[in-house]
PDB file of C-alpha atoms in Angstrom:
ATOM      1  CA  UNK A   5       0.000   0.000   0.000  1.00 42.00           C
ATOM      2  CA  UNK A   6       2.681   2.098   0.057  1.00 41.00           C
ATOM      3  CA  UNK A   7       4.131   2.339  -3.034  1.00 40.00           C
ATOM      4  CA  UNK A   8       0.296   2.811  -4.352  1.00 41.00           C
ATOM      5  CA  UNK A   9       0.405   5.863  -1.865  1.00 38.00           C
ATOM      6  CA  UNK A  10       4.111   7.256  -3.278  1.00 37.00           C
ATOM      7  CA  UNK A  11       2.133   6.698  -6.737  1.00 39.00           C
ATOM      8  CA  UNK A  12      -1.303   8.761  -6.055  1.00 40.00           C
ATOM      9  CA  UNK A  13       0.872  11.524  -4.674  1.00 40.00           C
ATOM     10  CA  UNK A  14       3.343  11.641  -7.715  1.00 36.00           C
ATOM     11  CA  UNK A  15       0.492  11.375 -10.173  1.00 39.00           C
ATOM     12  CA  UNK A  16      -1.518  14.149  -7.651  1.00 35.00           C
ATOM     13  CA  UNK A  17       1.904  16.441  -8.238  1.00 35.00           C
ATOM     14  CA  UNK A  18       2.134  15.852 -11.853  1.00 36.00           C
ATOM     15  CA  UNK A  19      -1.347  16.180 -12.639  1.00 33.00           C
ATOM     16  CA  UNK A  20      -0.718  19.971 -10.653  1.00 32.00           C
ATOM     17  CA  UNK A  21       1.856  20.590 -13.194  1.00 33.00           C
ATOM     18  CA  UNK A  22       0.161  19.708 -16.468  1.00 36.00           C
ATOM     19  CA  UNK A  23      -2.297  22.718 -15.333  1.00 47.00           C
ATOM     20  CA  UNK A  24       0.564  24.669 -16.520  1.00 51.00           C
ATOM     21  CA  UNK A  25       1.624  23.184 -19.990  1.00 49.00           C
ATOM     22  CA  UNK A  26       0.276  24.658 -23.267  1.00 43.00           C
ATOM     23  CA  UNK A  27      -2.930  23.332 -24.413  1.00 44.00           C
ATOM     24  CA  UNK A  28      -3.950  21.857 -20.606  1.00 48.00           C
ATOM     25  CA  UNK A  29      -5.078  25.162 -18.813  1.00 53.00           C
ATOM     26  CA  UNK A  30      -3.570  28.180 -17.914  1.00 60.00           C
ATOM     27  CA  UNK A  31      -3.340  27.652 -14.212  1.00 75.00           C
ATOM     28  CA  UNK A  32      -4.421  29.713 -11.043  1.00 86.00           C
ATOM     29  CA  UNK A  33      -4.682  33.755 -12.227  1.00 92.00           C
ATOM     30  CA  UNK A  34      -2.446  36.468 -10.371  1.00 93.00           C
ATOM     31  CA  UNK A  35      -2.454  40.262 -10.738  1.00 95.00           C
ATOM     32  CA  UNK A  36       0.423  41.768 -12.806  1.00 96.00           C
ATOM     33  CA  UNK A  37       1.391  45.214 -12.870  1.00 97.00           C
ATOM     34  CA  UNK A  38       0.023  46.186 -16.360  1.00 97.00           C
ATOM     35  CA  UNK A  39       1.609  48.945 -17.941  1.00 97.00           C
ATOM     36  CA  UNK A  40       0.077  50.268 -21.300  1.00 97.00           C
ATOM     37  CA  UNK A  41       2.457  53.065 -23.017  1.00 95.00           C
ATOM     38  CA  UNK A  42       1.099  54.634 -25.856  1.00 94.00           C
ATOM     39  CA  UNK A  43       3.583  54.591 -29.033  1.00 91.00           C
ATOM     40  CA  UNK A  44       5.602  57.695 -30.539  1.00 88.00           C
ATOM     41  CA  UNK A  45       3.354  56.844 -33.776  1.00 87.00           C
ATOM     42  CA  UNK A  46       0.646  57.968 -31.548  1.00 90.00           C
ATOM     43  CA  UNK A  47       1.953  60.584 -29.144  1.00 86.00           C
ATOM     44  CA  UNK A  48      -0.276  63.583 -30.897  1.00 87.00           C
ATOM     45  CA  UNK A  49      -2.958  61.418 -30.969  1.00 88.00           C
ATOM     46  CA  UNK A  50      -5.875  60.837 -28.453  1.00 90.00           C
ATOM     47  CA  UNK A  51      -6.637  57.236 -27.573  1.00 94.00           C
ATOM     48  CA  UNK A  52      -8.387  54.979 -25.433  1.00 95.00           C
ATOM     49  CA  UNK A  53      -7.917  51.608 -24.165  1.00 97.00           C
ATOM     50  CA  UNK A  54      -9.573  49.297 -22.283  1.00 97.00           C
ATOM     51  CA  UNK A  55      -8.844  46.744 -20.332  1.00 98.00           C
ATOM     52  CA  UNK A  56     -11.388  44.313 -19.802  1.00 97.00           C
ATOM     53  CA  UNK A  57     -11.655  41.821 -17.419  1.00 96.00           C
ATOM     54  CA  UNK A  58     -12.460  38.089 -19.561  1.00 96.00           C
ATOM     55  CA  UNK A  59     -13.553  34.934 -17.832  1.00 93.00           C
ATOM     56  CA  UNK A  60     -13.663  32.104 -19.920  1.00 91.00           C
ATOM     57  CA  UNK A  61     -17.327  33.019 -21.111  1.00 91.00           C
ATOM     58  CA  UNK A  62     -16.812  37.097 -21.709  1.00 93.00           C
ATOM     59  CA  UNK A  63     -13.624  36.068 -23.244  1.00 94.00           C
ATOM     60  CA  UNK A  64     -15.324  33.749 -25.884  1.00 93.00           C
ATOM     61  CA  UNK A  65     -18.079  36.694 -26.923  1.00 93.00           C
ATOM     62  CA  UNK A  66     -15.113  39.212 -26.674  1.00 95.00           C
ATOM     63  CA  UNK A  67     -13.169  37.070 -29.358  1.00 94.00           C
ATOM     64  CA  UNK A  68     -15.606  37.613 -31.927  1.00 92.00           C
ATOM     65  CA  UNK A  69     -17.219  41.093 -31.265  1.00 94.00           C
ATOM     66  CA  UNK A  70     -17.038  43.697 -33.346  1.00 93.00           C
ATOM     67  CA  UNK A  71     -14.057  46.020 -32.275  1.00 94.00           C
ATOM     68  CA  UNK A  72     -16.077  48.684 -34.664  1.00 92.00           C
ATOM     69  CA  UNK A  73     -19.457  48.569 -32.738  1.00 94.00           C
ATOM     70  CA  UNK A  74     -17.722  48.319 -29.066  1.00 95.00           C
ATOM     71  CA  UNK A  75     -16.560  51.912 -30.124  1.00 94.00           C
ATOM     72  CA  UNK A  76     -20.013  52.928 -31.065  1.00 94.00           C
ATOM     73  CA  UNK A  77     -21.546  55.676 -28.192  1.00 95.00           C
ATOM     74  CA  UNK A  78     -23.336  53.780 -25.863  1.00 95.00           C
ATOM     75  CA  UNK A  79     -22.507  50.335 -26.933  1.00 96.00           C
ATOM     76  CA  UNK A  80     -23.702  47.930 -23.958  1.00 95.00           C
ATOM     77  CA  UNK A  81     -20.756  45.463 -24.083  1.00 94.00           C
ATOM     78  CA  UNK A  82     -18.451  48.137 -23.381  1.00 96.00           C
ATOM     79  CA  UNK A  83     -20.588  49.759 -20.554  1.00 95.00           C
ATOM     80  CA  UNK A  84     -21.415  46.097 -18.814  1.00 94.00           C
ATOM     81  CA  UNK A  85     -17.959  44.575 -19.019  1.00 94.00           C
ATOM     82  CA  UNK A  86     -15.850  45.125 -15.862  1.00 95.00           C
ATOM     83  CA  UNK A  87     -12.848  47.050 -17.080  1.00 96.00           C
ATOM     84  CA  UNK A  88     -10.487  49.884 -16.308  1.00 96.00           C
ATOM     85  CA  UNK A  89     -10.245  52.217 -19.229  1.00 95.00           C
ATOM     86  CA  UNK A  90      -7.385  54.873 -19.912  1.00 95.00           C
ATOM     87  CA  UNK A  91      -7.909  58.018 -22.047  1.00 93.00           C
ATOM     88  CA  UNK A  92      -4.297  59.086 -23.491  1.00 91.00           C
ATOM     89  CA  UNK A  93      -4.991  62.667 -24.769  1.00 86.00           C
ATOM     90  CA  UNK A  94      -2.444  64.100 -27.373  1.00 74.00           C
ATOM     91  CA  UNK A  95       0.722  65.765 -24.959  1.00 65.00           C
ATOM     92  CA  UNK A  96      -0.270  64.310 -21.893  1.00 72.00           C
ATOM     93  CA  UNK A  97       1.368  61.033 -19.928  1.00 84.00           C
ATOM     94  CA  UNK A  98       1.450  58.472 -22.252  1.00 90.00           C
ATOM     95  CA  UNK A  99       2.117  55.776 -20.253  1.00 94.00           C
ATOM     96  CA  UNK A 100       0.051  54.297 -17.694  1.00 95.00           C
ATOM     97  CA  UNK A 101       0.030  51.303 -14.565  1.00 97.00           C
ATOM     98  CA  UNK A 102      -2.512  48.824 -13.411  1.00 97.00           C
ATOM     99  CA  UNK A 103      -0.738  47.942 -10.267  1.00 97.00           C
ATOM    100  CA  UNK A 104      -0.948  44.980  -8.591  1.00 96.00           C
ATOM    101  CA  UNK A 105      -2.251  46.389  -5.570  1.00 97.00           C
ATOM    102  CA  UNK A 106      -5.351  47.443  -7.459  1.00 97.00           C
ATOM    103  CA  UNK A 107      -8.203  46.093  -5.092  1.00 96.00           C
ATOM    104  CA  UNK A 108     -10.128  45.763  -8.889  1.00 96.00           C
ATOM    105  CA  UNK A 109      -8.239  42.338  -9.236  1.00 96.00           C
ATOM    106  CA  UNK A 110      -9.493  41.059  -6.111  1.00 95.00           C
ATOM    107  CA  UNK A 111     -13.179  41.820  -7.686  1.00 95.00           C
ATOM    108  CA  UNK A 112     -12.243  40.181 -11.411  1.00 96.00           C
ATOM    109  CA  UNK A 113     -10.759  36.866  -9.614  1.00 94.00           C
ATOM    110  CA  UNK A 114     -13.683  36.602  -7.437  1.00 93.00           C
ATOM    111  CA  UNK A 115     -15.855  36.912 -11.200  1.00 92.00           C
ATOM    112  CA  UNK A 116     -13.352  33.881 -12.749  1.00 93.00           C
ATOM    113  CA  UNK A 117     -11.098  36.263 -15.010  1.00 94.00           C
ATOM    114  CA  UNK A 118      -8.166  34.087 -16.492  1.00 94.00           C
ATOM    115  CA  UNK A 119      -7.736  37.375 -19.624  1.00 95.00           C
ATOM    116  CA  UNK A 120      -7.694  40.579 -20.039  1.00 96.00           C
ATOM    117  CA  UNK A 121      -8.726  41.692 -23.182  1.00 97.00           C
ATOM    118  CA  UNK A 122      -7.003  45.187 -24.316  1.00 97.00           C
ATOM    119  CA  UNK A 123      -8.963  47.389 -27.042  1.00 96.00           C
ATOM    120  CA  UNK A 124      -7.722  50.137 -28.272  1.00 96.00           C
ATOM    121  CA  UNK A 125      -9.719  53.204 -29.894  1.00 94.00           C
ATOM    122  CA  UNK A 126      -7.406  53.684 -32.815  1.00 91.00           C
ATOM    123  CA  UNK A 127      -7.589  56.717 -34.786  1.00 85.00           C
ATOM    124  CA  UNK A 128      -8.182  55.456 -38.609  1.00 79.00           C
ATOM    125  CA  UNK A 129     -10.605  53.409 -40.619  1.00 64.00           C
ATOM    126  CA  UNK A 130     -10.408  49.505 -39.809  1.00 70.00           C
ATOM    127  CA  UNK A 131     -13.356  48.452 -42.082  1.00 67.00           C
ATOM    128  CA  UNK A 132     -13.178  44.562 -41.311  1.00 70.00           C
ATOM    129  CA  UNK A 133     -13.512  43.380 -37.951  1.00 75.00           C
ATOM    130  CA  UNK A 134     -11.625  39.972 -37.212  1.00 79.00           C
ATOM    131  CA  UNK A 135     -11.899  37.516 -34.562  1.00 71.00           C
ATOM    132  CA  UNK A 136      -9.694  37.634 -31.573  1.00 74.00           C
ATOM    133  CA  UNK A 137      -6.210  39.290 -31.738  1.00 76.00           C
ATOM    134  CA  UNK A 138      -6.384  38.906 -35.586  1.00 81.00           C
ATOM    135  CA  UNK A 139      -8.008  42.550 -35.219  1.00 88.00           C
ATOM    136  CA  UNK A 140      -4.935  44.831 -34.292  1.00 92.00           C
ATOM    137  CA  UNK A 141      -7.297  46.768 -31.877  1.00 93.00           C
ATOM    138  CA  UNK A 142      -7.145  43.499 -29.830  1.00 95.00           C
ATOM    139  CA  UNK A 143      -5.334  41.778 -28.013  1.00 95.00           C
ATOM    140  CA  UNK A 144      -6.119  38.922 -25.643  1.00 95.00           C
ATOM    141  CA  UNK A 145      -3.876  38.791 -22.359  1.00 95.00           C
ATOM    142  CA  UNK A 146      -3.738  35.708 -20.194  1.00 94.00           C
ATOM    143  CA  UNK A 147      -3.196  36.913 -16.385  1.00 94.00           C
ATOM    144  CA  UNK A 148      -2.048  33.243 -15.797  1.00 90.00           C
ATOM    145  CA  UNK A 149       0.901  32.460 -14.048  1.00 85.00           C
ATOM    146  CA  UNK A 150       1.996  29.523 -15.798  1.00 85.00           C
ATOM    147  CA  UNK A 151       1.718  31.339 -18.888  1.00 88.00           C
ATOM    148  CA  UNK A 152       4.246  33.631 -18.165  1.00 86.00           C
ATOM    149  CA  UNK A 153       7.472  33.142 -17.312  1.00 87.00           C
ATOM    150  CA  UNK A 154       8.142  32.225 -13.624  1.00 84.00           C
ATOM    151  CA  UNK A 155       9.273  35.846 -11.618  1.00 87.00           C
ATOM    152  CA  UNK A 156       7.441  38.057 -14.371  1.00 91.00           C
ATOM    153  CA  UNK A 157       5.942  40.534 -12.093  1.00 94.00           C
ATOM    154  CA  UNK A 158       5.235  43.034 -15.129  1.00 95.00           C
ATOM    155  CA  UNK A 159       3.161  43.090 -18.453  1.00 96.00           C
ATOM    156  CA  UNK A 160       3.962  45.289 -20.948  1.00 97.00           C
ATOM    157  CA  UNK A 161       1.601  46.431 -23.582  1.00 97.00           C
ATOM    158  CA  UNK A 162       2.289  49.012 -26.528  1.00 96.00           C
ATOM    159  CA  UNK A 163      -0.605  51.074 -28.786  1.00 95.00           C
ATOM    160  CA  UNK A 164       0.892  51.801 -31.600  1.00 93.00           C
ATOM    161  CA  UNK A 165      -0.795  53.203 -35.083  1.00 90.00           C
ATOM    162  CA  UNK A 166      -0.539  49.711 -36.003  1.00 90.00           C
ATOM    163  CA  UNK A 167      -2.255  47.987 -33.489  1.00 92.00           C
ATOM    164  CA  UNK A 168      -1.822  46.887 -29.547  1.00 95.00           C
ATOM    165  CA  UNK A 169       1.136  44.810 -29.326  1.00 94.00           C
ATOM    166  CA  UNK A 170       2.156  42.630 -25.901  1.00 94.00           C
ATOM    167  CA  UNK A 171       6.159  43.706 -25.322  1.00 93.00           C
ATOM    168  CA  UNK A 172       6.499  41.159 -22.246  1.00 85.00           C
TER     169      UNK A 172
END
């Protein structure tokens, strides 16, 4: 009986661990400090992003909504969705923190958020909307830790003309 014991508990830790490999889950979420800088392309510009708050269901109707109509006055996804939304206005700070000390993460864990979804109000005509990060508006952020690299304390996200683009 012991060795089946010393067996249950290895397969109990290496089941733990497969929680973390590509393709098997992303693990338990933890907050990151979340810094958004807004690009030089974009530094006479106004701009806002969001960052919204995904569990696994918001992230599957945020995947495939339409970056064009979120934008749209008074759109309802963007006024239900728990977020945190920064306004960049042309000569002001462009870069900005969600810190980890942020009692909003506390409030998005409690809701099941494993993503943050970042959408940015980019100044131009984007015609076609397309699923997921395929839209450079979007970008879908796993707040994970096993998908990050053990340590990483920091996110880094860029706007740039061209889209939102994850630097970590």
């Amino acid at each position: 009986w012991l060795v089946a014991l010393v067996v249950a508990g290895v397969a109990v830790f290496f089941s733990g661990c497969s929680s973390c490999k590509p393709g098997k889950g992303l693990g338990k979420p933890r907050a990151y400090n979340v810094h958004v800088n807004l690009g030089d392309s974009l530094k006479d510009s106004s701009v806002v992003v969001d960052l919204i708050a995904a569990n696994p269901n918001d992230l599957e109707r945020l995947k495939t909504y339409s970056v064009n109509k979120y934008w749209q006055p008074g759109d309802p996804m963007r006024q239900d969705l728990p977020k945190i939304d920064f306004s960049f206005v042309s000569g002001t700070n462009l870069n900005r923190t969600l810190e980890t000390t942020n009692t909003v993460w506390k409030k998005w864990f409690a809701s099941g958020v494993q993503y943050l979804v970042v959408i940015a109000d980019l100044p131009g005509v984007y015609e076609g909307d397309k699923p997921g990060s395929q839209d450079p508006r979007r970008q879908l952020v796993p707040v994970c830790k096993c998908y990050w690299p053990g340590g990483t304390k920091d996110v880094s996200i860029e706007i740039q003309s061209s889209g939102v683009r994850v630097v970590t």
